[in-house]
DNA sequence: TTCAATAGTTCAATAATATTGGACTATTGA
DNA sequence: TCAATAGTCCAATATTATTGAACTATTGAA
């Protein structure tokens, strides 16, 4: 397996992030990872697990390339986590509205400017 | 020109909305419309105006089909507006985080009319 | 240590989408 | 009536996504 690349948060591109989330399979994966738990591909895929493995592998790559997830090999499995804090820092409010979960560990200032 | 279709807000699909915004040309159009002004295709396209008209026409259709914009014919032009209120109601916070503009109807201390 | 099972990845072929040129339509102002 | 304007529509081409099949790496058991 080739070494995978994870973009730096500074290189996140909004259009790429939205594109990555603009697919029901990938959106489902992101939602499952939104709980914060690290999951294998098969588990994160959930009901989409019935898709061919090559297709899922492709979807995980799209998510990884856009910066949405970080993956690491653990034994025979590839474990994924949502890059929540980095995404929240770069695109405040985005994941909260898309995934329906509040930002993790975000220290809220006393007042937020609109 | 065939009659165009605008989906009802209840039929908006999050993945479709994200997909529509997940393209630099379409994201640019949405951003330009985020000010609330109604614009012709050419104006809303902004710097992407150099693209072929047929390509732009396709992008506007994607935005319209996803429910992001509403279009109407006015004279020789097709005018577009962002379906801001309906999108805000259906996907709270989404456009605010994507377009960097607060939701319409958000009460600030002093409201300024456009 | 060898082996089979597991959990993916990679590649190449095919299927599905996006882009585009060119012909077309509707509206307007001269 | 006519030419200009602002797009739309269509069919060909270019680009992407999906997939089967072969492959890799790791593990647990024999």
Short mmCIF file of N, CA and C in Angstrom, two decimals, chain A residues 21-106:
data_model
loop_
_atom_site.label_atom_id
_atom_site.label_comp_id
_atom_site.label_asym_id
_atom_site.label_seq_id
_atom_site.Cartn_x
_atom_site.Cartn_y
_atom_site.Cartn_z
N UNK A 21 -18.45 16.12 0.33
CA UNK A 21 -19.65 15.85 1.12
C UNK A 21 -20.90 15.76 0.24
N UNK A 22 -20.77 16.13 -1.00
CA UNK A 22 -21.92 16.18 -1.89
C UNK A 22 -22.24 14.86 -2.56
N UNK A 23 -22.11 13.80 -1.82
CA UNK A 23 -22.40 12.46 -2.33
C UNK A 23 -22.97 11.67 -1.16
N UNK A 24 -24.05 10.97 -1.39
CA UNK A 24 -24.75 10.32 -0.27
C UNK A 24 -23.87 9.31 0.46
N UNK A 25 -23.05 8.57 -0.28
CA UNK A 25 -22.19 7.59 0.39
C UNK A 25 -21.19 8.29 1.30
N UNK A 26 -20.52 9.30 0.74
CA UNK A 26 -19.51 10.01 1.53
C UNK A 26 -20.12 10.80 2.66
N UNK A 27 -21.27 11.40 2.42
CA UNK A 27 -21.95 12.14 3.49
C UNK A 27 -22.31 11.18 4.62
N UNK A 28 -22.73 9.99 4.26
CA UNK A 28 -23.04 8.97 5.27
C UNK A 28 -21.82 8.61 6.09
N UNK A 29 -20.69 8.45 5.44
CA UNK A 29 -19.45 8.13 6.14
C UNK A 29 -19.10 9.25 7.13
N UNK A 30 -19.18 10.49 6.63
CA UNK A 30 -18.86 11.63 7.49
C UNK A 30 -19.79 11.67 8.69
N UNK A 31 -21.05 11.39 8.46
CA UNK A 31 -22.01 11.41 9.57
C UNK A 31 -21.68 10.36 10.60
N UNK A 32 -21.29 9.19 10.15
CA UNK A 32 -20.97 8.12 11.09
C UNK A 32 -19.72 8.46 11.89
N UNK A 33 -18.80 9.16 11.23
CA UNK A 33 -17.57 9.54 11.93
C UNK A 33 -17.77 10.76 12.83
N UNK A 34 -18.89 11.44 12.64
CA UNK A 34 -19.13 12.68 13.39
C UNK A 34 -19.21 12.45 14.89
N UNK A 35 -19.48 11.22 15.29
CA UNK A 35 -19.52 10.92 16.72
C UNK A 35 -18.15 11.04 17.39
N UNK A 36 -17.11 11.06 16.55
CA UNK A 36 -15.77 11.24 17.09
C UNK A 36 -14.99 9.94 17.21
N UNK A 37 -15.69 8.81 17.09
CA UNK A 37 -15.01 7.53 17.21
C UNK A 37 -14.21 7.20 15.94
N UNK A 38 -13.11 6.52 16.16
CA UNK A 38 -12.31 6.04 15.04
C UNK A 38 -12.93 4.74 14.54
N UNK A 39 -13.05 4.61 13.22
CA UNK A 39 -13.72 3.43 12.67
C UNK A 39 -12.99 2.86 11.47
N UNK A 40 -13.16 1.57 11.29
CA UNK A 40 -12.63 0.93 10.09
C UNK A 40 -13.50 1.38 8.91
N UNK A 41 -12.98 1.18 7.70
CA UNK A 41 -13.72 1.57 6.51
C UNK A 41 -15.09 0.91 6.48
N UNK A 42 -15.09 -0.39 6.70
CA UNK A 42 -16.35 -1.13 6.61
C UNK A 42 -17.37 -0.59 7.60
N UNK A 43 -16.95 -0.32 8.81
CA UNK A 43 -17.87 0.19 9.83
C UNK A 43 -18.34 1.59 9.47
N UNK A 44 -17.40 2.44 9.09
CA UNK A 44 -17.76 3.82 8.74
C UNK A 44 -18.70 3.86 7.54
N UNK A 45 -18.55 2.88 6.66
CA UNK A 45 -19.40 2.87 5.47
C UNK A 45 -20.85 2.56 5.83
N UNK A 46 -21.04 1.86 6.93
CA UNK A 46 -22.40 1.56 7.36
C UNK A 46 -23.19 0.79 6.33
N UNK A 47 -24.36 1.29 6.01
CA UNK A 47 -25.24 0.59 5.09
C UNK A 47 -24.68 0.56 3.67
N UNK A 48 -23.69 1.37 3.38
CA UNK A 48 -23.10 1.38 2.05
C UNK A 48 -22.06 0.27 1.91
N UNK A 49 -21.96 -0.52 2.95
CA UNK A 49 -20.93 -1.57 2.97
C UNK A 49 -21.14 -2.60 1.86
N UNK A 50 -22.38 -2.64 1.37
CA UNK A 50 -22.68 -3.59 0.31
C UNK A 50 -22.02 -3.18 -1.03
N UNK A 51 -21.59 -1.93 -1.13
CA UNK A 51 -20.89 -1.50 -2.34
C UNK A 51 -19.57 -2.25 -2.45
N UNK A 52 -19.07 -2.38 -3.69
CA UNK A 52 -17.77 -3.04 -3.86
C UNK A 52 -16.68 -2.33 -3.05
N UNK A 53 -15.73 -3.10 -2.59
CA UNK A 53 -14.66 -2.53 -1.79
C UNK A 53 -13.87 -1.48 -2.55
N UNK A 54 -13.69 -1.70 -3.85
CA UNK A 54 -12.94 -0.73 -4.64
C UNK A 54 -13.66 0.62 -4.70
N UNK A 55 -14.97 0.57 -4.72
CA UNK A 55 -15.75 1.82 -4.75
C UNK A 55 -15.61 2.54 -3.42
N UNK A 56 -15.72 1.80 -2.34
CA UNK A 56 -15.57 2.43 -1.02
C UNK A 56 -14.18 3.01 -0.85
N UNK A 57 -13.19 2.26 -1.31
CA UNK A 57 -11.82 2.74 -1.20
C UNK A 57 -11.66 4.09 -1.90
N UNK A 58 -12.30 4.20 -3.05
CA UNK A 58 -12.27 5.46 -3.80
C UNK A 58 -12.92 6.59 -2.99
N UNK A 59 -14.09 6.30 -2.39
CA UNK A 59 -14.78 7.35 -1.63
C UNK A 59 -13.95 7.81 -0.43
N UNK A 60 -13.28 6.87 0.22
CA UNK A 60 -12.44 7.25 1.35
C UNK A 60 -11.28 8.13 0.90
N UNK A 61 -10.79 7.85 -0.28
CA UNK A 61 -9.70 8.66 -0.82
C UNK A 61 -10.18 10.10 -1.10
N UNK A 62 -11.37 10.23 -1.63
CA UNK A 62 -11.91 11.57 -1.89
C UNK A 62 -12.03 12.35 -0.58
N UNK A 63 -12.54 11.68 0.44
CA UNK A 63 -12.69 12.33 1.75
C UNK A 63 -11.33 12.71 2.32
N UNK A 64 -10.38 11.80 2.18
CA UNK A 64 -9.04 12.06 2.72
C UNK A 64 -8.38 13.21 1.97
N UNK A 65 -8.45 13.19 0.65
CA UNK A 65 -7.82 14.23 -0.16
C UNK A 65 -8.39 15.62 0.11
N UNK A 66 -9.68 15.66 0.46
CA UNK A 66 -10.30 16.96 0.73
C UNK A 66 -9.97 17.42 2.16
N UNK A 67 -9.42 16.53 2.96
CA UNK A 67 -9.07 16.90 4.34
C UNK A 67 -10.13 16.53 5.36
N UNK A 68 -11.17 15.85 4.91
CA UNK A 68 -12.25 15.53 5.84
C UNK A 68 -11.89 14.46 6.85
N UNK A 69 -11.12 13.49 6.41
CA UNK A 69 -10.77 12.42 7.34
C UNK A 69 -9.26 12.18 7.36
N UNK A 70 -8.83 11.60 8.45
CA UNK A 70 -7.45 11.17 8.58
C UNK A 70 -7.48 9.66 8.72
N UNK A 71 -6.62 8.98 8.00
CA UNK A 71 -6.62 7.52 8.08
C UNK A 71 -5.24 7.02 8.51
N UNK A 72 -5.26 5.90 9.20
CA UNK A 72 -4.00 5.28 9.59
C UNK A 72 -4.23 3.78 9.59
N UNK A 73 -3.18 3.07 9.35
CA UNK A 73 -3.31 1.63 9.34
C UNK A 73 -3.16 1.10 10.74
N UNK A 74 -4.03 0.20 11.08
CA UNK A 74 -3.96 -0.44 12.39
C UNK A 74 -4.21 -1.92 12.16
N UNK A 75 -3.14 -2.66 12.18
CA UNK A 75 -3.27 -4.08 11.89
C UNK A 75 -3.73 -4.25 10.46
N UNK A 76 -4.75 -5.05 10.31
CA UNK A 76 -5.23 -5.33 8.97
C UNK A 76 -6.25 -4.29 8.50
N UNK A 77 -6.62 -3.41 9.40
CA UNK A 77 -7.64 -2.42 9.06
C UNK A 77 -7.08 -1.02 8.85
N UNK A 78 -7.87 -0.21 8.14
CA UNK A 78 -7.55 1.21 7.99
C UNK A 78 -8.58 1.97 8.81
N UNK A 79 -8.11 2.66 9.82
CA UNK A 79 -9.01 3.37 10.72
C UNK A 79 -9.11 4.83 10.30
N UNK A 80 -10.31 5.36 10.36
CA UNK A 80 -10.55 6.74 9.96
C UNK A 80 -11.13 7.57 11.10
N UNK A 81 -10.74 8.83 11.10
CA UNK A 81 -11.36 9.79 12.03
C UNK A 81 -11.67 11.06 11.25
N UNK A 82 -12.69 11.74 11.68
CA UNK A 82 -13.05 13.02 11.08
C UNK A 82 -12.05 14.06 11.59
N UNK A 83 -11.56 14.92 10.72
CA UNK A 83 -10.61 15.95 11.14
C UNK A 83 -11.39 17.15 11.67
N UNK A 84 -12.17 16.87 12.65
CA UNK A 84 -13.16 17.82 13.14
C UNK A 84 -12.59 19.18 13.58
N UNK A 85 -11.63 19.14 14.47
CA UNK A 85 -11.11 20.41 15.00
C UNK A 85 -10.51 21.27 13.90
N UNK A 86 -9.76 20.63 13.00
CA UNK A 86 -9.13 21.40 11.92
C UNK A 86 -10.17 21.99 10.97
N UNK A 87 -11.20 21.19 10.70
CA UNK A 87 -12.25 21.68 9.81
C UNK A 87 -13.06 22.80 10.48
N UNK A 88 -13.31 22.62 11.75
CA UNK A 88 -14.05 23.66 12.47
C UNK A 88 -13.27 24.97 12.50
N UNK A 89 -11.96 24.84 12.64
CA UNK A 89 -11.13 26.05 12.69
C UNK A 89 -11.12 26.74 11.33
N UNK A 90 -11.06 25.94 10.29
CA UNK A 90 -10.94 26.48 8.93
C UNK A 90 -12.29 26.96 8.38
N UNK A 91 -13.35 26.20 8.67
CA UNK A 91 -14.68 26.53 8.14
C UNK A 91 -15.70 26.50 9.28
N UNK A 92 -15.69 27.52 10.10
CA UNK A 92 -16.54 27.50 11.31
C UNK A 92 -18.02 27.30 10.97
N UNK A 93 -18.61 26.38 11.67
CA UNK A 93 -20.05 26.17 11.50
C UNK A 93 -20.43 25.19 10.40
N UNK A 94 -19.49 24.91 9.52
CA UNK A 94 -19.83 24.06 8.38
C UNK A 94 -20.26 22.65 8.80
N UNK A 95 -19.39 21.96 9.52
CA UNK A 95 -19.74 20.60 9.91
C UNK A 95 -20.95 20.56 10.84
N UNK A 96 -21.05 21.56 11.67
CA UNK A 96 -22.21 21.61 12.57
C UNK A 96 -23.50 21.61 11.77
N UNK A 97 -23.53 22.40 10.70
CA UNK A 97 -24.77 22.48 9.93
C UNK A 97 -24.95 21.27 9.02
N UNK A 98 -23.86 20.72 8.53
CA UNK A 98 -23.96 19.59 7.60
C UNK A 98 -24.19 18.28 8.34
N UNK A 99 -23.48 18.09 9.44
CA UNK A 99 -23.57 16.81 10.14
C UNK A 99 -24.52 16.85 11.32
N UNK A 100 -24.97 18.04 11.65
CA UNK A 100 -25.94 18.14 12.72
C UNK A 100 -25.38 17.87 14.09
N UNK A 101 -24.09 18.10 14.24
CA UNK A 101 -23.46 17.91 15.55
C UNK A 101 -22.66 19.16 15.87
N UNK A 102 -22.69 19.59 17.11
CA UNK A 102 -21.94 20.79 17.48
C UNK A 102 -20.45 20.57 17.37
N UNK A 103 -19.72 21.65 17.21
CA UNK A 103 -18.27 21.57 17.09
C UNK A 103 -17.68 20.94 18.35
N UNK A 104 -16.59 20.21 18.17
CA UNK A 104 -15.93 19.59 19.32
C UNK A 104 -14.93 20.55 19.91
N UNK A 105 -14.89 20.59 21.21
CA UNK A 105 -13.85 21.32 21.92
C UNK A 105 -13.60 22.74 21.47
N UNK A 106 -14.56 23.33 20.83
CA UNK A 106 -14.37 24.71 20.40
C UNK A 106 -14.64 25.61 21.58
#
